[in-house]
């Protein structure tokens, strides 16, 4: 159903704008669904000319000087804080009567220009002496809420608080508790880390849900470690939080399907009994910023855990706690004696304030369910993320219990959670705040505010420049009279003020939740001559990212505006800007402003310059001093700038194995993506972010070691995927440690560490049977006989997540172990992560208190039993069908059990007949629970043996070893070196998730794949026979190996040519090729085929030009191929020309001249000559 509300006409306002208050506004935003439709509040400002008192906070006190003096002390404290506070005596309001007080409240609300938002009644209940009367609602309870309810709908229109002081001692204690707590708060981190929840379990009520949701919120959202102090009033914490008909509504909201503050069942949480007064005393003395109690109560204390007024005297806690006492009667302040809340509030130890600095408690008998709902609304007002679905605006608000008290009543009024809505009105009138209406809690270690302002104020000035943290309340006052207020922004603001005259000191008070209260005095000095101070500053970062803020590594120009707040002109004004900040370097710190007339503002655009360090911390506040001089006059002022930087952080890793088995876990042999998220929690963008992943484990291959995250904007996250592959033979359960190193531009670095388990070990036996260990060793032997890996321990492990299945042996009385709540919680987490669990024990199902894991078995305990187990029979239609065992184990108080669907019975005792074993398939996990010992089963005939039963157990859990061998691989049986990828196949076998292929020797080739079809790349490192085998495997282990396929790896042939040949044009050259391999060879030489029958192979060529001859392909009779090596170059020579006619004697006398020389002038292109006669 979608509802749209439209507004037409009107003047744009709702109700009376004068009733809008910044203090009550969060309650409006809590209660209104469409608060966003409200116009932005323009809160009315105090104007003495309006003629009405207009106090935001009104203290009504008995007309007694002592009471009035303490009221004045508190009023001064609040006025200095910026809360306009006034005091009225009972005489001034018309008398100490209910009608007079109610008329006074109604009149102020209706007629003051700014009506009160809160009232404090400073006095105990009564109509005489120093008391203040309360009306009685419906003849039932004292109720100051009647005063608070102006409109008559039983809901508070203003906030009411009461301090039940009877005398000066009480006044001193109660007022000083308020002031001391806020000016000197506790600082011990443990004080804030250990809030206390206390309750009494009652199955019919919501006591347990109320307090545990509060504790769960602080644990889950704020990371605190609440102290739980619980006791049982009636009923048994088990599988249900309460028997009330509306319980599912609140469990759905606060439980695991909602906010996750409480588990699905109380048994999962445990720790419900044993709480007592000493536990409360110890927890408060150790320190806690609050205590939330829910149970029955009386005027003198709590029912469960039993903590009475007399026990308060044992407290020594001088760090004070706030107490939410949500029960009956503990706040019955109209009784004749001292009620529990009053004792707590008035308590001191050794002369120092102790106990509580404030409480919320009921003035009469209260009602369940409505009270619990009221508490949830109260806490959601103080911590809006307590119930984030109930959107609230505005976000800034204090931790103000009195305002939470009112808001909780509005939340209750609209809620449909309580089954008894007629009792809502009782809660509205019952619960009162004991303390100051504006008391604030500290929930974290206090921090220092960053406040910057001038130390003097020039008389007559009507504005005060100040810088304070965003959301801080700034108040300026003189002698308790407020002259101006403002809200901090983190930057300089100007608060309009009434002009002041000396001799005056202005009190500057700045407050913010979980910060120390800041208080300083500023002296008002008389005007004389010029007085020049900084007035504003503007950043120019155009040389950087030009976003107008001071980012890391930037060169900044500053335009500084100064103002002459004096009464004369300043001449020859020189201004310098300096800083001692380690992250700022001034590169131009001086500027000349010339003459600055009285009242004038003047700016030198880009007159100053600075460099910001690359390593400036994010949101670092840099302080700058401004010194203006004119002659001998020097005026000092200051300003701050916020630095913005990068804060890189590793966020999380998610295993994406969609290409593998898709179980979200890293498994042996599986290639998966590690999706690693990197965040930037800083307020400036990070650039060029790189991530480098490393892991020292030698069995892991990181396929993608580096990723570019690019730009990560401020407050953003970016994910990149890193591919990894654990070796197929990585032992299941191996924990691998990873490091992600992150680096961004300009040197920002971060490092993330995480670990991942590769696969899981099959089985762990946790044998907690005290002695002897009757079952564990028999389980171990049976599992080993089945050939499945198993570990055995007799102590609680710290690494259960490494295992797929756990067997827990608890034993039989009187040698049994009782499962502890923490052990049960760990086992529940193990199941929730997808594990399987067997657990046996004689008392664990009925007699012992259940833990978080017990409800997950879907076993209901029927009876404690006795020594009555004799013959255990398997059940038809289950995995134990046909089995029967005589039982000879320990046999004392054997629990009788039953199955809750969809769980089913697996064993029944013969006589007497009862069920003793249950199995449960929950979908995401499986369990088996037995009330007898596995080791007590006597081996029988046929299938009735422990080994066979264990095999059935493991089969139910999905643990089945691969028992069949795959067929011998098929594929090429004769291959050549470097022949590329060749496919080999085998047949699938039952139970195998993947297949492990091996080659012997392993250097002969490499396998790609882990299925029934793989490819093998044969290397050149081996010749001759190689053996290929394969086996099936799963998370449990490796199955038998196939027969070997023998593959002959043949040497590749070679063909080598070399040298150079010369041949004359038209001539023929004889070339040779040296061959290896199996003859004959087929050659391709310069695209021409040849057949060679022997080596060397000779062939003839007659080139017509210079030619290089090489073998482009060679194959031998073995079927192997290769590319030839080298080449032979044939150089073609031109034919020579005709030689010239020889010259020499044409006749000789041989007798006289036996030798004669002849010559020729040669022939063209000839390199040699042949002579003939």
PDB file of C-alpha atoms in Angstrom, residues 358-501:
ATOM      1  CA  UNK A 358      21.099   9.597  37.105  1.00  0.00           C
ATOM      2  CA  UNK A 359      18.411   6.960  36.695  1.00  0.00           C
ATOM      3  CA  UNK A 360      15.183   6.181  34.906  1.00  0.00           C
ATOM      4  CA  UNK A 361      12.743   4.172  36.976  1.00  0.00           C
ATOM      5  CA  UNK A 362       9.010   3.523  37.489  1.00  0.00           C
ATOM      6  CA  UNK A 363       7.014   5.035  40.336  1.00  0.00           C
ATOM      7  CA  UNK A 364       4.655   2.085  40.718  1.00  0.00           C
ATOM      8  CA  UNK A 365       3.970  -1.457  39.481  1.00  0.00           C
ATOM      9  CA  UNK A 366       4.663  -1.499  35.732  1.00  0.00           C
ATOM     10  CA  UNK A 367       3.566  -3.664  32.834  1.00  0.00           C
ATOM     11  CA  UNK A 368       5.534  -5.989  30.590  1.00  0.00           C
ATOM     12  CA  UNK A 369       5.762  -5.722  26.795  1.00  0.00           C
ATOM     13  CA  UNK A 370       4.816  -2.030  26.817  1.00  0.00           C
ATOM     14  CA  UNK A 371       7.823  -1.331  29.044  1.00  0.00           C
ATOM     15  CA  UNK A 372      10.127  -3.251  26.711  1.00  0.00           C
ATOM     16  CA  UNK A 373       8.875  -1.407  23.641  1.00  0.00           C
ATOM     17  CA  UNK A 374       9.327   1.898  25.496  1.00  0.00           C
ATOM     18  CA  UNK A 375      12.975   0.983  26.189  1.00  0.00           C
ATOM     19  CA  UNK A 376      13.668   0.308  22.507  1.00  0.00           C
ATOM     20  CA  UNK A 377      12.230   3.702  21.571  1.00  0.00           C
ATOM     21  CA  UNK A 378      14.274   5.377  24.310  1.00  0.00           C
ATOM     22  CA  UNK A 379      17.534   3.889  23.071  1.00  0.00           C
ATOM     23  CA  UNK A 380      16.696   4.675  19.451  1.00  0.00           C
ATOM     24  CA  UNK A 381      16.326   8.335  20.381  1.00  0.00           C
ATOM     25  CA  UNK A 382      19.755   8.416  21.985  1.00  0.00           C
ATOM     26  CA  UNK A 383      21.413   6.164  19.381  1.00  0.00           C
ATOM     27  CA  UNK A 384      19.423   6.538  16.127  1.00  0.00           C
ATOM     28  CA  UNK A 385      21.152   3.539  14.558  1.00  0.00           C
ATOM     29  CA  UNK A 386      19.722   1.286  17.278  1.00  0.00           C
ATOM     30  CA  UNK A 387      16.697   0.799  15.020  1.00  0.00           C
ATOM     31  CA  UNK A 388      17.966   2.133  11.689  1.00  0.00           C
ATOM     32  CA  UNK A 389      14.717   1.314   9.891  1.00  0.00           C
ATOM     33  CA  UNK A 390      13.049   4.046  11.908  1.00  0.00           C
ATOM     34  CA  UNK A 391      14.641   6.938  10.036  1.00  0.00           C
ATOM     35  CA  UNK A 392      15.440   9.956  12.153  1.00  0.00           C
ATOM     36  CA  UNK A 393      16.486  13.495  11.362  1.00  0.00           C
ATOM     37  CA  UNK A 394      18.354  15.556  12.221  1.00  0.00           C
ATOM     38  CA  UNK A 395      21.297  13.297  12.917  1.00  0.00           C
ATOM     39  CA  UNK A 396      23.095  15.488  15.508  1.00  0.00           C
ATOM     40  CA  UNK A 397      21.650  14.957  18.970  1.00  0.00           C
ATOM     41  CA  UNK A 398      22.964  14.456  22.442  1.00  0.00           C
ATOM     42  CA  UNK A 399      22.874  11.365  24.606  1.00  0.00           C
ATOM     43  CA  UNK A 400      20.159  12.881  26.809  1.00  0.00           C
ATOM     44  CA  UNK A 401      18.323  10.223  28.860  1.00  0.00           C
ATOM     45  CA  UNK A 402      15.538  12.594  29.941  1.00  0.00           C
ATOM     46  CA  UNK A 403      14.729  13.337  26.304  1.00  0.00           C
ATOM     47  CA  UNK A 404      15.034   9.628  25.500  1.00  0.00           C
ATOM     48  CA  UNK A 405      12.503   8.983  28.255  1.00  0.00           C
ATOM     49  CA  UNK A 406       9.958  11.171  26.456  1.00  0.00           C
ATOM     50  CA  UNK A 407      10.794   9.845  23.004  1.00  0.00           C
ATOM     51  CA  UNK A 408      10.412   6.234  24.179  1.00  0.00           C
ATOM     52  CA  UNK A 409       6.832   6.979  25.190  1.00  0.00           C
ATOM     53  CA  UNK A 410       6.007   8.351  21.740  1.00  0.00           C
ATOM     54  CA  UNK A 411       7.572   5.284  20.124  1.00  0.00           C
ATOM     55  CA  UNK A 412       5.522   3.040  22.389  1.00  0.00           C
ATOM     56  CA  UNK A 413       2.317   4.890  21.516  1.00  0.00           C
ATOM     57  CA  UNK A 414       2.646   4.095  17.791  1.00  0.00           C
ATOM     58  CA  UNK A 415       3.976   0.534  18.132  1.00  0.00           C
ATOM     59  CA  UNK A 416       1.966  -2.624  17.454  1.00  0.00           C
ATOM     60  CA  UNK A 417       4.512  -4.872  19.146  1.00  0.00           C
ATOM     61  CA  UNK A 418       2.897  -5.118  22.612  1.00  0.00           C
ATOM     62  CA  UNK A 419      -0.083  -7.450  22.805  1.00  0.00           C
ATOM     63  CA  UNK A 420      -1.506  -5.287  25.657  1.00  0.00           C
ATOM     64  CA  UNK A 421      -1.899  -1.799  24.144  1.00  0.00           C
ATOM     65  CA  UNK A 422      -4.275  -0.727  26.896  1.00  0.00           C
ATOM     66  CA  UNK A 423      -1.269  -0.571  29.229  1.00  0.00           C
ATOM     67  CA  UNK A 424       0.672   1.915  27.112  1.00  0.00           C
ATOM     68  CA  UNK A 425      -0.754   4.822  29.102  1.00  0.00           C
ATOM     69  CA  UNK A 426       0.531   3.302  32.335  1.00  0.00           C
ATOM     70  CA  UNK A 427       4.096   3.359  30.993  1.00  0.00           C
ATOM     71  CA  UNK A 428       3.680   6.989  29.906  1.00  0.00           C
ATOM     72  CA  UNK A 429       2.962   8.001  33.488  1.00  0.00           C
ATOM     73  CA  UNK A 430       5.211   5.566  35.356  1.00  0.00           C
ATOM     74  CA  UNK A 431       8.743   6.239  34.151  1.00  0.00           C
ATOM     75  CA  UNK A 432      10.625   9.253  35.488  1.00  0.00           C
ATOM     76  CA  UNK A 433      14.087  10.673  34.952  1.00  0.00           C
ATOM     77  CA  UNK A 434      16.047  11.184  38.187  1.00  0.00           C
ATOM     78  CA  UNK A 435      18.640  13.848  37.479  1.00  0.00           C
ATOM     79  CA  UNK A 436      19.089  16.993  35.409  1.00  0.00           C
ATOM     80  CA  UNK A 437      16.899  17.189  32.321  1.00  0.00           C
ATOM     81  CA  UNK A 438      19.936  18.159  30.218  1.00  0.00           C
ATOM     82  CA  UNK A 439      22.347  15.623  31.680  1.00  0.00           C
ATOM     83  CA  UNK A 440      24.309  13.974  28.895  1.00  0.00           C
ATOM     84  CA  UNK A 441      25.996  10.597  28.779  1.00  0.00           C
ATOM     85  CA  UNK A 442      29.528   9.905  27.719  1.00  0.00           C
ATOM     86  CA  UNK A 443      29.534   6.615  25.776  1.00  0.00           C
ATOM     87  CA  UNK A 444      33.114   6.826  24.459  1.00  0.00           C
ATOM     88  CA  UNK A 445      36.447   8.033  25.757  1.00  0.00           C
ATOM     89  CA  UNK A 446      36.121  11.850  25.654  1.00  0.00           C
ATOM     90  CA  UNK A 447      37.972  13.710  22.934  1.00  0.00           C
ATOM     91  CA  UNK A 448      39.263  17.276  22.836  1.00  0.00           C
ATOM     92  CA  UNK A 449      37.375  19.860  20.857  1.00  0.00           C
ATOM     93  CA  UNK A 450      39.267  22.027  18.384  1.00  0.00           C
ATOM     94  CA  UNK A 451      38.277  25.576  19.298  1.00  0.00           C
ATOM     95  CA  UNK A 452      39.968  28.711  17.981  1.00  0.00           C
ATOM     96  CA  UNK A 453      39.100  32.326  18.772  1.00  0.00           C
ATOM     97  CA  UNK A 454      40.722  35.593  19.750  1.00  0.00           C
ATOM     98  CA  UNK A 455      41.796  36.029  23.356  1.00  0.00           C
ATOM     99  CA  UNK A 456      40.383  39.545  23.574  1.00  0.00           C
ATOM    100  CA  UNK A 457      37.208  41.214  22.372  1.00  0.00           C
ATOM    101  CA  UNK A 458      37.144  44.857  21.417  1.00  0.00           C
ATOM    102  CA  UNK A 459      34.458  46.850  23.183  1.00  0.00           C
ATOM    103  CA  UNK A 460      31.520  47.681  20.976  1.00  0.00           C
ATOM    104  CA  UNK A 461      32.054  44.796  18.538  1.00  0.00           C
ATOM    105  CA  UNK A 462      28.826  43.000  17.645  1.00  0.00           C
ATOM    106  CA  UNK A 463      30.291  39.798  16.250  1.00  0.00           C
ATOM    107  CA  UNK A 464      32.558  37.096  17.668  1.00  0.00           C
ATOM    108  CA  UNK A 465      34.670  34.971  15.296  1.00  0.00           C
ATOM    109  CA  UNK A 466      35.172  31.381  16.397  1.00  0.00           C
ATOM    110  CA  UNK A 467      36.019  28.003  14.917  1.00  0.00           C
ATOM    111  CA  UNK A 468      34.718  24.829  16.550  1.00  0.00           C
ATOM    112  CA  UNK A 469      34.010  21.238  15.596  1.00  0.00           C
ATOM    113  CA  UNK A 470      31.041  20.517  13.380  1.00  0.00           C
ATOM    114  CA  UNK A 471      27.860  20.105  15.452  1.00  0.00           C
ATOM    115  CA  UNK A 472      29.299  21.638  18.626  1.00  0.00           C
ATOM    116  CA  UNK A 473      27.135  24.056  20.617  1.00  0.00           C
ATOM    117  CA  UNK A 474      28.950  27.365  21.149  1.00  0.00           C
ATOM    118  CA  UNK A 475      27.761  29.675  23.898  1.00  0.00           C
ATOM    119  CA  UNK A 476      28.970  33.154  24.819  1.00  0.00           C
ATOM    120  CA  UNK A 477      27.856  34.529  28.154  1.00  0.00           C
ATOM    121  CA  UNK A 478      28.678  37.207  30.671  1.00  0.00           C
ATOM    122  CA  UNK A 479      28.048  36.421  34.340  1.00  0.00           C
ATOM    123  CA  UNK A 480      25.638  33.679  33.288  1.00  0.00           C
ATOM    124  CA  UNK A 481      23.682  35.830  30.849  1.00  0.00           C
ATOM    125  CA  UNK A 482      23.800  34.452  27.325  1.00  0.00           C
ATOM    126  CA  UNK A 483      24.912  37.033  24.765  1.00  0.00           C
ATOM    127  CA  UNK A 484      25.169  34.717  21.756  1.00  0.00           C
ATOM    128  CA  UNK A 485      25.049  31.091  20.624  1.00  0.00           C
ATOM    129  CA  UNK A 486      25.982  29.218  17.475  1.00  0.00           C
ATOM    130  CA  UNK A 487      26.686  25.793  16.040  1.00  0.00           C
ATOM    131  CA  UNK A 488      30.190  24.796  15.034  1.00  0.00           C
ATOM    132  CA  UNK A 489      30.867  23.900  11.418  1.00  0.00           C
ATOM    133  CA  UNK A 490      34.556  23.052  11.552  1.00  0.00           C
ATOM    134  CA  UNK A 491      35.247  26.423   9.937  1.00  0.00           C
ATOM    135  CA  UNK A 492      35.163  29.942  11.249  1.00  0.00           C
ATOM    136  CA  UNK A 493      31.736  31.417  11.973  1.00  0.00           C
ATOM    137  CA  UNK A 494      30.703  34.798  13.325  1.00  0.00           C
ATOM    138  CA  UNK A 495      28.218  34.799  16.196  1.00  0.00           C
ATOM    139  CA  UNK A 496      26.203  38.010  16.551  1.00  0.00           C
ATOM    140  CA  UNK A 497      26.502  39.329  20.097  1.00  0.00           C
ATOM    141  CA  UNK A 498      25.441  42.292  22.144  1.00  0.00           C
ATOM    142  CA  UNK A 499      28.233  44.855  22.217  1.00  0.00           C
ATOM    143  CA  UNK A 500      30.237  44.545  25.444  1.00  0.00           C
ATOM    144  CA  UNK A 501      32.089  47.132  27.487  1.00  0.00           C
TER     145      UNK A 501
END
